[in-house]
Amino acid sequence: KGIKPMLVGSRERDQVTRQRVYMGAEIKIGDQTEVISQIRPQGPLEYKLSSGIRKLSNTEKPKIALLQGHDEVSKQDLGQALRKLKVLYQVEPYTLKGSEPIPDQYRTAMLIHPKDSLTNAELSQLDAFLADGHGLFVATDRVESKLQQQQLMSQSTALEDWLEGKGFTIPNESLIDAECGAITVRQQVQ
């Protein structure tokens, strides 16, 4: 059923043995099944069980709007984060349009690394979305790094002032390791 075997070593009476064990779980709700193929003692068992139960018990996944229109990251750029979100949510790109409100079908909106400025009308849309009890996830920075040219450039998207009005300050700073350096690693080929 998808539960994978693991080899486990044990020592008894001065003898070492390796046994194949099946350490997995199967969650069933009605006619639906979710398999946790391997459970490791130090692994996130509670998270895997609760995610499996929630995945089977949710008949309709809540929708999350991935806000677009300001040169933000795309769905393809999110990789593993998007795969994890898709287990419990339906993530859809949504482009902010003028003063048109963000639809109520979205429980949360994500604004990830916008490079272009947001207009006052778009910031008002975000205000209205939050006032209606929806959530907003913002990931942004104030410094753009061009590592090849060894340059740091300040950037502003009008989001910084808007966030500051909500009590969140994003400093115009960057963290640099002054002691870093290049190292050479020798690899032996046999």
N, CA, C and O atoms as a DFTB+ gen file, in Angstrom:
760 C
 N C O
     1  1       0.808      -1.210       0.000
     2  2       0.000       0.000       0.000
     3  2       0.841       1.259       0.000
     4  3       0.312       2.345       0.236
     5  1       2.132       1.149      -0.257
     6  2       2.969       2.330      -0.311
     7  2       3.847       2.522       0.902
     8  3       4.637       3.465       0.940
     9  1       3.735       1.652       1.902
    10  2       4.600       1.750       3.069
    11  2       5.913       1.064       2.713
    12  3       5.927      -0.116       2.364
    13  1       7.015       1.803       2.802
    14  2       8.309       1.312       2.361
    15  2       9.068       0.648       3.504
    16  3       9.008       1.112       4.643
    17  1       9.782      -0.437       3.206
    18  2      10.571      -1.093       4.260
    19  2      11.821      -0.288       4.596
    20  3      12.363       0.430       3.756
    21  1      12.265      -0.425       5.843
    22  2      13.498       0.201       6.306
    23  2      14.349      -0.882       6.943
    24  3      13.811      -1.811       7.546
    25  1      15.661      -0.783       6.823
    26  2      16.560      -1.709       7.502
    27  2      16.934      -1.119       8.849
    28  3      17.376       0.026       8.942
    29  1      16.748      -1.921       9.897
    30  2      17.052      -1.481      11.247
    31  2      18.032      -2.470      11.853
    32  3      17.806      -3.680      11.836
    33  1      19.123      -1.937      12.390
    34  2      20.127      -2.790      13.021
    35  2      19.863      -2.909      14.506
    36  3      19.432      -1.954      15.153
    37  1      20.128      -4.102      15.044
    38  2      19.994      -4.296      16.484
    39  2      21.123      -5.203      16.950
    40  3      21.679      -5.975      16.169
    41  1      21.453      -5.100      18.234
    42  2      22.532      -5.896      18.801
    43  2      21.977      -6.697      19.962
    44  3      21.450      -6.134      20.922
    45  1      22.093      -7.987      19.874
    46  2      21.636      -8.884      20.933
    47  2      22.676      -9.980      21.127
    48  3      23.101     -10.615      20.162
    49  1      23.080     -10.198      22.357
    50  2      24.015     -11.270      22.713
    51  2      25.246     -11.275      21.801
    52  3      25.566     -12.287      21.178
    53  1      25.915     -10.152      21.737
    54  2      27.132     -10.009      20.928
    55  2      26.907     -10.322      19.455
    56  3      27.829     -10.755      18.763
    57  1      25.725     -10.113      18.989
    58  2      25.414     -10.369      17.595
    59  2      24.663      -9.164      17.022
    60  3      23.736      -8.636      17.635
    61  1      25.086      -8.756      15.848
    62  2      24.428      -7.638      15.180
    63  2      23.534      -8.202      14.086
    64  3      23.977      -8.989      13.249
    65  1      22.289      -7.796      14.102
    66  2      21.353      -8.250      13.070
    67  2      20.700      -7.043      12.422
    68  3      20.541      -5.991      13.042
    69  1      20.330      -7.212      11.178
    70  2      19.602      -6.173      10.440
    71  2      18.278      -6.780      10.012
    72  3      18.228      -7.846       9.398
    73  1      17.224      -6.085      10.347
    74  2      15.894      -6.578       9.997
    75  2      15.179      -5.550       9.145
    76  3      15.379      -4.343       9.284
    77  1      14.346      -6.059       8.263
    78  2      13.507      -5.182       7.456
    79  2      12.212      -4.956       8.232
    80  3      11.501      -5.898       8.582
    81  1      11.931      -3.689       8.488
    82  2      10.702      -3.355       9.217
    83  2       9.890      -2.375       8.378
    84  3      10.427      -1.638       7.551
    85  1       8.607      -2.389       8.612
    86  2       7.699      -1.481       7.919
    87  2       7.168      -0.501       8.948
    88  3       6.269      -0.814       9.728
    89  1       7.753       0.708       8.932
    90  2       7.347       1.739       9.892
    91  2       6.623       2.830       9.125
    92  3       7.224       3.821       8.708
    93  1       5.352       2.641       8.947
    94  2       4.531       3.595       8.219
    95  2       3.156       3.647       8.835
    96  3       2.898       3.008       9.855
    97  1       2.290       4.391       8.231
    98  2       0.923       4.493       8.733
    99  2      -0.024       4.706       7.565
   100  3       0.345       5.249       6.524
   101  1      -1.233       4.268       7.769
   102  2      -2.284       4.464       6.782
   103  2      -3.448       5.130       7.499
   104  3      -3.918       4.645       8.528
   105  1      -3.903       6.239       6.948
   106  2      -5.023       6.976       7.528
   107  2      -6.210       6.769       6.604
   108  3      -6.101       6.968       5.394
   109  1      -7.342       6.370       7.167
   110  2      -8.554       6.159       6.369
   111  2      -9.694       6.992       6.930
   112  3      -9.960       6.998       8.132
   113  1     -10.354       7.692       6.026
   114  2     -11.591       8.392       6.364
   115  2     -12.568       8.036       5.260
   116  3     -12.395       8.436       4.109
   117  1     -13.595       7.283       5.620
   118  2     -14.554       6.804       4.621
   119  2     -13.842       5.909       3.625
   120  3     -13.203       4.930       4.010
   121  1     -13.951       6.239       2.347
   122  2     -13.288       5.432       1.329
   123  2     -11.971       6.065       0.870
   124  3     -11.349       5.579      -0.075
   125  1     -11.546       7.136       1.525
   126  2     -10.290       7.798       1.166
   127  2      -9.159       7.303       2.055
   128  3      -9.351       7.031       3.240
   129  1      -7.976       7.192       1.460
   130  2      -6.799       6.702       2.173
   131  2      -5.614       7.614       1.925
   132  3      -5.401       8.082       0.807
   133  1      -4.853       7.862       2.962
   134  2      -3.591       8.613       2.876
   135  2      -2.512       7.755       3.530
   136  3      -2.682       7.290       4.657
   137  1      -1.402       7.547       2.821
   138  2      -0.327       6.691       3.313
   139  2       0.868       7.547       3.695
   140  3       1.312       8.396       2.922
   141  1       1.384       7.315       4.895
   142  2       2.657       7.901       5.318
   143  2       3.657       6.767       5.147
   144  3       3.681       5.820       5.932
   145  1       4.487       6.878       4.103
   146  2       5.312       5.740       3.693
   147  2       6.402       5.384       4.682
   148  3       6.729       4.206       4.823
   149  1       6.977       6.353       5.370
   150  2       8.012       6.065       6.367
   151  2       7.854       6.980       7.562
   152  3       7.662       8.188       7.424
   153  1       7.938       6.388       8.727
   154  2       7.919       7.156       9.964
   155  2       9.265       6.947      10.624
   156  3       9.629       5.825      10.976
   157  1       9.986       8.011      10.787
   158  2      11.300       7.937      11.439
   159  2      11.147       8.426      12.879
   160  3      10.391       9.362      13.142
   161  1      11.862       7.794      13.809
   162  2      11.728       8.181      15.227
   163  2      11.954       9.666      15.478
   164  3      11.273      10.256      16.316
   165  1      12.894      10.281      14.771
   166  2      13.172      11.695      14.994
   167  2      12.397      12.585      14.024
   168  3      12.586      13.801      14.024
   169  1      11.543      12.011      13.214
   170  2      10.809      12.761      12.189
   171  2       9.589      13.488      12.719
   172  3       9.219      13.326      13.882
   173  1       8.968      14.285      11.873
   174  2       7.804      15.099      12.263
   175  2       6.495      14.303      12.202
   176  3       5.637      14.587      11.367
   177  1       6.342      13.317      13.077
   178  2       5.181      12.426      13.044
   179  2       3.867      13.175      13.242
   180  3       2.910      12.952      12.499
   181  1       3.811      14.059      14.233
   182  2       2.561      14.780      14.512
   183  2       2.125      15.597      13.306
   184  3       0.942      15.624      12.965
   185  1       3.086      16.269      12.653
   186  2       2.766      17.078      11.472
   187  2       2.241      16.186      10.350
   188  3       1.242      16.520       9.714
   189  1       2.898      15.062      10.104
   190  2       2.472      14.170       9.018
   191  2       1.077      13.597       9.287
   192  3       0.259      13.508       8.372
   193  1       0.805      13.213      10.525
   194  2      -0.519      12.669      10.860
   195  2      -1.608      13.741      10.748
   196  3      -2.656      13.505      10.146
   197  1      -1.358      14.905      11.324
   198  2      -2.395      15.954      11.283
   199  2      -2.606      16.458       9.853
   200  3      -3.733      16.768       9.468
   201  1      -1.526      16.542       9.061
   202  2      -1.677      16.951       7.656
   203  2      -2.473      15.919       6.875
   204  3      -3.325      16.274       6.061
   205  1      -2.197      14.640       7.123
   206  2      -2.936      13.572       6.440
   207  2      -4.409      13.581       6.790
   208  3      -5.261      13.420       5.916
   209  1      -4.710      13.767       8.058
   210  2      -6.113      13.818       8.500
   211  2      -6.813      15.024       7.888
   212  3      -7.935      14.916       7.392
   213  1      -6.149      16.166       7.927
   214  2      -6.754      17.380       7.372
   215  2      -6.957      17.261       5.865
   216  3      -7.972      17.705       5.329
   217  1      -5.980      16.658       5.190
   218  2      -6.070      16.490       3.738
   219  2      -7.283      15.637       3.371
   220  3      -7.980      15.936       2.402
   221  1      -7.538      14.579       4.137
   222  2      -8.668      13.697       3.846
   223  2     -10.001      14.285       4.285
   224  3     -11.029      14.031       3.656
   225  1      -9.993      15.066       5.357
   226  2     -11.265      15.585       5.875
   227  2     -11.713      16.862       5.163
   228  3     -12.895      17.205       5.210
   229  1     -10.796      17.569       4.508
   230  2     -11.164      18.775       3.757
   231  2     -11.751      18.372       2.413
   232  3     -11.051      17.812       1.569
   233  1     -13.015      18.651       2.214
   234  2     -13.611      18.346       0.919
   235  2     -13.302      19.441      -0.091
   236  3     -13.232      19.181      -1.292
   237  1     -13.118      20.665       0.392
   238  2     -12.776      21.777      -0.491
   239  2     -11.605      22.538       0.116
   240  3     -11.691      23.035       1.239
   241  1     -10.520      22.625      -0.627
   242  2      -9.336      23.308      -0.131
   243  2      -9.556      24.822      -0.146
   244  3     -10.063      25.370      -1.124
   245  1      -9.166      25.503       0.956
   246  2      -9.246      26.974       0.949
   247  2      -8.307      27.541      -0.109
   248  3      -7.254      26.969      -0.389
   249  1      -8.700      28.672      -0.693
   250  2      -7.908      29.278      -1.758
   251  2      -7.002      30.377      -1.222
   252  3      -7.378      31.149      -0.341
   253  1      -5.796      30.423      -1.781
   254  2      -4.822      31.461      -1.473
   255  2      -4.495      32.182      -2.773
   256  3      -4.212      31.547      -3.789
   257  1      -4.535      33.507      -2.737
   258  2      -4.199      34.313      -3.920
   259  2      -2.709      34.632      -3.886
   260  3      -2.210      35.210      -2.921
   261  1      -2.009      34.251      -4.941
   262  2      -0.610      34.625      -5.111
   263  2      -0.618      35.906      -5.941
   264  3      -0.756      35.865      -7.163
   265  1      -0.467      37.044      -5.260
   266  2      -0.617      38.338      -5.920
   267  2       0.460      38.567      -6.967
   268  3       1.640      38.299      -6.742
   269  1       0.025      39.072      -8.123
   270  2       0.894      39.313      -9.266
   271  2       0.689      40.738      -9.771
   272  3      -0.244      41.425      -9.356
   273  1       1.573      41.175     -10.673
   274  2       1.419      42.471     -11.309
   275  2       2.521      43.458     -10.976
   276  3       2.525      44.576     -11.491
   277  1       3.466      43.060     -10.113
   278  2       4.542      43.965      -9.701
   279  2       5.885      43.256      -9.782
   280  3       6.784      43.500      -8.977
   281  1       6.004      42.373     -10.769
   282  2       7.220      41.591     -10.979
   283  2       7.551      40.743      -9.750
   284  3       8.713      40.606      -9.369
   285  1       6.498      40.171      -9.133
   286  2       6.687      39.282      -7.986
   287  2       7.189      37.920      -8.482
   288  3       7.325      37.687      -9.683
   289  1       7.459      37.028      -7.517
   290  2       7.826      35.668      -7.903
   291  2       6.589      34.972      -8.476
   292  3       5.460      35.295      -8.105
   293  1       6.807      34.028      -9.370
   294  2       5.710      33.277      -9.971
   295  2       5.520      31.957      -9.222
   296  3       6.313      31.611      -8.347
   297  1       4.477      31.238      -9.569
   298  2       4.230      29.932      -8.953
   299  2       5.415      29.000      -9.177
   300  3       5.767      28.215      -8.297
   301  1       6.033      29.086     -10.360
   302  2       7.145      28.207     -10.692
   303  2       8.364      28.489      -9.808
   304  3       9.165      27.588      -9.560
   305  1       8.510      29.716      -9.337
   306  2       9.659      30.090      -8.514
   307  2       9.533      29.611      -7.068
   308  3      10.517      29.626      -6.328
   309  1       8.353      29.193      -6.660
   310  2       8.131      28.848      -5.257
   311  2       8.527      27.417      -4.899
   312  3       8.723      27.119      -3.721
   313  1       8.650      26.525      -5.884
   314  2       9.169      25.179      -5.674
   315  2       8.556      24.429      -4.511
   316  3       7.352      24.172      -4.480
   317  1       9.418      24.077      -3.540
   318  2       9.015      23.240      -2.415
   319  2       7.935      23.900      -1.560
   320  3       7.031      23.219      -1.075
   321  1       8.018      25.211      -1.371
   322  2       7.004      25.901      -0.567
   323  2       5.617      25.715      -1.177
   324  3       4.643      25.476      -0.462
   325  1       5.534      25.826      -2.493
   326  2       4.253      25.659      -3.172
   327  2       3.758      24.213      -3.066
   328  3       2.565      23.979      -2.874
   329  1       4.664      23.251      -3.188
   330  2       4.263      21.834      -3.050
   331  2       3.687      21.569      -1.665
   332  3       2.705      20.839      -1.534
   333  1       4.281      22.149      -0.637
   334  2       3.773      21.965       0.725
   335  2       2.418      22.648       0.905
   336  3       1.524      22.096       1.547
   337  1       2.267      23.844       0.341
   338  2       0.987      24.555       0.444
   339  2      -0.125      23.806      -0.281
   340  3      -1.263      23.780       0.189
   341  1       0.192      23.201      -1.419
   342  2      -0.820      22.524      -2.235
   343  2      -1.461      21.332      -1.535
   344  3      -2.538      20.886      -1.934
   345  1      -0.810      20.809      -0.494
   346  2      -1.394      19.691       0.249
   347  2      -2.711      20.114       0.886
   348  3      -3.677      19.351       0.886
   349  1      -2.751      21.325       1.428
   350  2      -3.931      21.776       2.166
   351  2      -4.658      22.960       1.540
   352  3      -5.776      23.282       1.941
   353  1      -4.028      23.617       0.554
   354  2      -4.614      24.821      -0.023
   355  2      -4.572      24.777      -1.544
   356  3      -3.806      24.020      -2.140
   357  1      -5.400      25.594      -2.148
   358  2      -5.375      25.787      -3.594
   359  2      -4.778      27.171      -3.834
   360  3      -5.395      28.183      -3.502
   361  1      -3.574      27.214      -4.410
   362  2      -2.872      28.476      -4.639
   363  2      -3.096      28.892      -6.083
   364  3      -2.821      28.133      -7.012
   365  1      -3.607      30.127      -6.260
   366  2      -3.905      30.632      -7.603
   367  2      -3.282      32.003      -7.792
   368  3      -3.349      32.836      -6.888
   369  1      -2.673      32.259      -8.956
   370  2      -2.194      33.610      -9.238
   371  2      -3.381      34.568      -9.355
   372  3      -4.416      34.219      -9.923
   373  1      -3.223      35.764      -8.819
   374  2      -4.264      36.783      -8.923
   375  2      -3.579      38.129      -9.152
   376  3      -2.711      38.533      -8.379
   377  1      -3.973      38.810     -10.208
   378  2      -3.399      40.115     -10.536
   379  2      -4.265      41.216      -9.947
   380  3      -5.467      41.278     -10.204
   381  1      -3.643      42.090      -9.151
   382  2      -4.360      43.247      -8.610
   383  2      -4.771      44.139      -9.776
   384  3      -3.956      44.475     -10.636
   385  1      -6.060      44.521      -9.790
   386  2      -6.602      45.303     -10.918
   387  2      -7.209      46.595     -10.404
   388  3      -8.259      46.589      -9.760
   389  1      -6.542      47.699     -10.693
   390  2      -7.092      49.016     -10.352
   391  2      -7.604      49.087      -8.934
   392  3      -6.860      48.859      -7.980
   393  1      -8.891      49.409      -8.795
   394  2      -9.495      49.490      -7.467
   395  2     -10.464      48.331      -7.223
   396  3     -11.224      48.343      -6.255
   397  1     -10.430      47.336      -8.101
   398  2     -11.302      46.161      -7.963
   399  2     -10.878      45.354      -6.728
   400  3      -9.702      45.014      -6.596
   401  1     -11.815      45.043      -5.823
   402  2     -11.439      44.329      -4.594
   403  2     -10.965      42.899      -4.877
   404  3     -11.367      42.268      -5.854
   405  1     -10.104      42.417      -3.993
   406  2      -9.660      41.023      -4.075
   407  2     -10.876      40.161      -3.730
   408  3     -11.517      40.393      -2.705
   409  1     -11.202      39.179      -4.559
   410  2     -12.412      38.370      -4.313
   411  2     -12.416      37.673      -2.956
   412  3     -11.375      37.266      -2.442
   413  1     -13.617      37.548      -2.391
   414  2     -13.796      36.901      -1.084
   415  2     -13.482      35.410      -1.107
   416  3     -13.333      34.795      -0.051
   417  1     -13.381      34.823      -2.292
   418  2     -13.101      33.391      -2.375
   419  2     -11.711      33.049      -1.812
   420  3     -11.438      31.893      -1.488
   421  1     -10.835      34.063      -1.698
   422  2      -9.490      33.839      -1.176
   423  2      -9.473      34.081       0.322
   424  3      -9.888      35.138       0.798
   425  1      -8.997      33.104       1.050
   426  2      -8.876      33.230       2.501
   427  2      -7.677      34.101       2.860
   428  3      -7.717      34.891       3.803
   429  1      -6.607      33.934       2.080
   430  2      -5.358      34.634       2.319
   431  2      -4.772      35.086       0.992
   432  3      -5.032      34.477      -0.046
   433  1      -3.987      36.146       1.023
   434  2      -3.240      36.593      -0.153
   435  2      -1.761      36.608       0.203
   436  3      -1.380      36.928       1.329
   437  1      -0.935      36.257      -0.777
   438  2       0.521      36.274      -0.581
   439  2       1.133      37.278      -1.552
   440  3       0.863      37.239      -2.752
   441  1       1.943      38.160      -1.031
   442  2       2.665      39.137      -1.840
   443  2       4.146      38.872      -1.596
   444  3       4.689      39.219      -0.547
   445  1       4.791      38.250      -2.584
   446  2       6.157      37.773      -2.379
   447  2       7.131      38.497      -3.301
   448  3       7.091      38.343      -4.522
   449  1       7.990      39.274      -2.697
   450  2       9.095      39.983      -3.335
   451  2       8.679      40.814      -4.543
   452  3       9.163      40.579      -5.651
   453  1       7.779      41.793      -4.342
   454  2       7.443      42.682      -5.461
   455  2       8.618      43.604      -5.769
   456  3       9.276      44.113      -4.862
   457  1       8.871      43.813      -7.050
   458  2       9.979      44.696      -7.452
   459  2       9.463      46.050      -7.934
   460  3      10.182      47.046      -7.864
   461  1       8.224      46.094      -8.424
   462  2       7.623      47.348      -8.891
   463  2       6.730      47.922      -7.793
   464  3       6.224      47.186      -6.945
   465  1       6.543      49.235      -7.816
   466  2       5.749      49.922      -6.795
   467  2       4.267      49.579      -6.888
   468  3       3.726      49.364      -7.973
   469  1       3.628      49.532      -5.726
   470  2       2.188      49.361      -5.658
   471  2       1.543      50.743      -5.660
   472  3       2.088      51.683      -5.081
   473  1       0.392      50.870      -6.302
   474  2      -0.328      52.140      -6.333
   475  2      -1.128      52.311      -5.043
   476  3      -1.320      51.357      -4.291
   477  1      -1.586      53.521      -4.800
   478  2      -2.434      53.766      -3.628
   479  2      -3.719      52.952      -3.706
   480  3      -4.212      52.474      -2.685
   481  1      -4.264      52.791      -4.908
   482  2      -5.492      51.999      -5.075
   483  2      -5.235      50.538      -4.702
   484  3      -6.085      49.897      -4.085
   485  1      -4.078      50.017      -5.070
   486  2      -3.756      48.622      -4.738
   487  2      -3.526      48.445      -3.247
   488  3      -3.919      47.427      -2.678
   489  1      -2.896      49.416      -2.610
   490  2      -2.714      49.358      -1.159
   491  2      -4.069      49.444      -0.461
   492  3      -4.270      48.814       0.577
   493  1      -4.999      50.218      -1.021
   494  2      -6.362      50.293      -0.472
   495  2      -7.070      48.942      -0.612
   496  3      -7.846      48.547       0.259
   497  1      -6.795      48.234      -1.722
   498  2      -7.358      46.889      -1.894
   499  2      -6.870      45.961      -0.783
   500  3      -7.647      45.184      -0.228
   501  1      -5.576      46.049      -0.462
   502  2      -5.025      45.218       0.614
   503  2      -5.647      45.590       1.957
   504  3      -5.945      44.713       2.768
   505  1      -5.843      46.887       2.195
   506  2      -6.497      47.339       3.430
   507  2      -7.900      46.754       3.546
   508  3      -8.281      46.246       4.601
   509  1      -8.664      46.826       2.467
   510  2     -10.039      46.314       2.473
   511  2     -10.054      44.798       2.680
   512  3     -10.906      44.272       3.395
   513  1      -9.118      44.112       2.058
   514  2      -9.013      42.652       2.198
   515  2      -8.756      42.277       3.661
   516  3      -9.377      41.353       4.186
   517  1      -7.844      42.993       4.310
   518  2      -7.555      42.737       5.730
   519  2      -8.747      43.115       6.612
   520  3      -9.058      42.410       7.572
   521  1      -9.409      44.220       6.289
   522  2     -10.561      44.670       7.086
   523  2     -11.708      43.670       7.029
   524  3     -12.506      43.584       7.963
   525  1     -11.792      42.918       5.940
   526  2     -12.838      41.894       5.803
   527  2     -12.490      40.598       6.536
   528  3     -13.240      39.625       6.460
   529  1     -11.351      40.578       7.249
   530  2     -10.985      39.416       8.046
   531  2     -10.106      38.407       7.332
   532  3      -9.899      37.302       7.834
   533  1      -9.590      38.768       6.178
   534  2      -8.717      37.864       5.441
   535  2      -7.275      38.039       5.918
   536  3      -6.943      39.004       6.607
   537  1      -6.425      37.078       5.532
   538  2      -5.018      37.135       5.916
   539  2      -4.148      37.621       4.770
   540  3      -4.519      37.521       3.600
   541  1      -2.987      38.148       5.126
   542  2      -2.030      38.619       4.131
   543  2      -0.635      38.198       4.563
   544  3      -0.210      38.479       5.684
   545  1       0.074      37.521       3.665
   546  2       1.464      37.125       3.888
   547  2       2.331      37.986       2.984
   548  3       2.142      37.998       1.768
   549  1       3.287      38.710       3.573
   550  2       4.168      39.587       2.798
   551  2       5.609      39.154       3.013
   552  3       6.060      39.007       4.148
   553  1       6.327      38.952       1.916
   554  2       7.763      38.661       1.962
   555  2       8.436      39.662       1.031
   556  3       8.253      39.607      -0.185
   557  1       9.204      40.561       1.597
   558  2       9.838      41.600       0.795
   559  2      11.169      41.981       1.415
   560  3      11.465      41.609       2.551
   561  1      11.962      42.717       0.672
   562  2      13.194      43.264       1.225
   563  2      13.417      44.649       0.647
   564  3      12.806      45.027      -0.353
   565  1      14.284      45.385       1.278
   566  2      14.560      46.768       0.855
   567  2      15.851      46.875       0.073
   568  3      16.157      47.933      -0.476
   569  1      16.615      45.794       0.014
   570  2      17.913      45.833      -0.637
   571  2      17.976      44.757      -1.707
   572  3      17.728      43.582      -1.434
   573  1      18.309      45.163      -2.927
   574  2      18.497      44.209      -4.018
   575  2      19.996      43.979      -4.160
   576  3      20.768      44.933      -4.258
   577  1      20.403      42.726      -4.170
   578  2      21.829      42.433      -4.288
   579  2      22.150      41.924      -5.678
   580  3      21.458      41.066      -6.225
   581  1      23.209      42.470      -6.230
   582  2      23.753      42.003      -7.508
   583  2      25.139      41.467      -7.188
   584  3      26.127      42.200      -7.205
   585  1      25.189      40.184      -6.896
   586  2      26.414      39.590      -6.392
   587  2      27.541      39.596      -7.420
   588  3      28.702      39.785      -7.059
   589  1      27.216      39.392      -8.683
   590  2      28.260      39.387      -9.704
   591  2      28.982      40.733      -9.792
   592  3      30.195      40.778     -10.001
   593  1      28.237      41.825      -9.632
   594  2      28.826      43.164      -9.684
   595  2      29.238      43.670      -8.297
   596  3      29.771      44.771      -8.164
   597  1      28.992      42.868      -7.285
   598  2      29.262      43.229      -5.888
   599  2      28.597      44.553      -5.533
   600  3      29.233      45.469      -5.010
   601  1      27.284      44.632      -5.834
   602  2      26.524      45.847      -5.577
   603  2      25.296      45.540      -4.729
   604  3      24.677      44.484      -4.857
   605  1      24.965      46.477      -3.871
   606  2      23.719      46.460      -3.123
   607  2      22.970      47.728      -3.493
   608  3      23.515      48.829      -3.418
   609  1      21.708      47.562      -3.895
   610  2      20.918      48.726      -4.308
   611  2      19.641      48.792      -3.483
   612  3      18.946      47.792      -3.305
   613  1      19.345      49.985      -2.985
   614  2      18.118      50.204      -2.234
   615  2      16.933      50.142      -3.192
   616  3      17.008      50.624      -4.323
   617  1      15.838      49.542      -2.725
   618  2      14.632      49.515      -3.546
   619  2      13.419      49.828      -2.683
   620  3      13.366      49.497      -1.498
   621  1      12.452      50.472      -3.313
   622  2      11.241      50.852      -2.609
   623  2      10.035      50.550      -3.489
   624  3      10.051      50.796      -4.695
   625  1       8.987      50.010      -2.863
   626  2       7.792      49.637      -3.616
   627  2       6.518      50.276      -3.049
   628  3       5.416      49.870      -3.417
   629  1       6.648      51.250      -2.176
   630  2       5.535      51.892      -1.469
   631  2       4.941      50.960      -0.416
   632  3       4.139      51.383       0.416
   633  1       5.332      49.715      -0.456
   634  2       4.863      48.736       0.524
   635  2       5.472      49.012       1.899
   636  3       4.847      48.741       2.925
   637  1       6.691      49.550       1.915
   638  2       7.398      49.789       3.172
   639  2       6.648      50.781       4.053
   640  3       6.469      50.544       5.248
   641  1       6.208      51.895       3.462
   642  2       5.460      52.899       4.234
   643  2       4.114      52.346       4.687
   644  3       3.670      52.611       5.804
   645  1       3.467      51.575       3.813
   646  2       2.174      50.971       4.139
   647  2       2.327      50.013       5.315
   648  3       1.511      50.017       6.237
   649  1       3.372      49.196       5.281
   650  2       3.620      48.255       6.383
   651  2       3.981      48.990       7.666
   652  3       3.585      48.577       8.756
   653  1       4.730      50.073       7.537
   654  2       5.099      50.855       8.716
   655  2       3.855      51.431       9.390
   656  3       3.799      51.524      10.616
   657  1       2.861      51.815       8.596
   658  2       1.596      52.285       9.149
   659  2       0.855      51.199       9.920
   660  3      -0.012      51.498      10.741
   661  1       1.192      49.955       9.660
   662  2       0.589      48.814      10.360
   663  2       1.466      48.332      11.522
   664  3       1.120      47.379      12.220
   665  1       2.614      49.008      11.719
   666  2       3.490      48.652      12.836
   667  2       4.654      47.752      12.466
   668  3       5.343      47.252      13.355
   669  1       4.894      47.531      11.181
   670  2       6.002      46.686      10.736
   671  2       7.040      47.551      10.026
   672  3       6.727      48.245       9.059
   673  1       8.260      47.503      10.508
   674  2       9.328      48.285       9.891
   675  2      10.310      47.339       9.215
   676  3      10.792      46.383       9.823
   677  1      10.598      47.619       7.950
   678  2      11.583      46.838       7.219
   679  2      12.778      47.755       7.000
   680  3      12.709      48.679       6.190
   681  1      13.879      47.505       7.718
   682  2      15.029      48.408       7.587
   683  2      15.692      48.292       6.219
   684  3      15.645      47.244       5.575
   685  1      16.307      49.384       5.794
   686  2      17.012      49.436       4.521
   687  2      18.450      48.991       4.776
   688  3      19.387      49.781       4.660
   689  1      18.612      47.704       5.126
   690  2      19.910      47.170       5.522
   691  2      20.124      45.803       4.901
   692  3      19.192      45.150       4.431
   693  1      21.381      45.394       4.915
   694  2      21.735      44.074       4.423
   695  2      22.752      43.470       5.380
   696  3      23.558      44.190       5.969
   697  1      22.718      42.174       5.534
   698  2      23.649      41.465       6.404
   699  2      24.754      40.879       5.537
   700  3      24.483      40.147       4.585
   701  1      25.988      41.201       5.868
   702  2      27.133      40.743       5.087
   703  2      28.126      40.075       6.026
   704  3      28.383      40.567       7.124
   705  1      28.675      38.962       5.588
   706  2      29.715      38.271       6.346
   707  2      31.062      38.837       5.914
   708  3      31.567      38.500       4.843
   709  1      31.645      39.698       6.748
   710  2      32.905      40.354       6.408
   711  2      34.085      39.391       6.421
   712  3      35.131      39.692       5.846
   713  1      33.935      38.251       7.060
   714  2      35.022      37.286       7.163
   715  2      34.937      36.180       6.123
   716  3      35.745      35.252       6.143
   717  1      33.981      36.263       5.224
   718  2      33.833      35.176       4.269
   719  2      34.959      35.203       3.254
   720  3      35.600      36.232       3.040
   721  1      35.184      34.078       2.645
   722  2      36.224      33.986       1.628
   723  2      36.028      32.721       0.818
   724  3      35.282      31.820       1.201
   725  1      36.706      32.678      -0.296
   726  2      36.614      31.506      -1.157
   727  2      37.554      30.426      -0.643
   728  3      38.650      30.723      -0.168
   729  1      37.127      29.185      -0.738
   730  2      37.980      28.063      -0.361
   731  2      38.053      27.097      -1.528
   732  3      37.141      27.025      -2.352
   733  1      39.134      26.366      -1.586
   734  2      39.303      25.360      -2.625
   735  2      39.130      23.994      -1.979
   736  3      39.752      23.699      -0.959
   737  1      38.296      23.176      -2.566
   738  2      38.066      21.836      -2.054
   739  2      38.604      20.845      -3.065
   740  3      38.205      20.856      -4.229
   741  1      39.511      19.988      -2.620
   742  2      40.090      18.985      -3.489
   743  2      39.231      17.747      -3.463
   744  3      38.811      17.293      -2.398
   745  1      38.971      17.206      -4.623
   746  2      38.154      16.004      -4.718
   747  2      39.013      14.889      -5.313
   748  3      39.633      15.058      -6.363
   749  1      39.040      13.758      -4.629
   750  2      39.805      12.614      -5.129
   751  2      38.890      11.712      -5.926
   752  3      37.847      11.274      -5.441
   753  1      39.291      11.440      -7.154
   754  2      38.522      10.554      -8.009
   755  2      39.216       9.215      -8.039
   756  3      40.410       9.142      -8.327
   757  1      38.491       8.154      -7.746
   758  2      39.092       6.811      -7.726
   759  2      38.533       5.948      -8.821
   760  3      38.923       4.789      -8.954
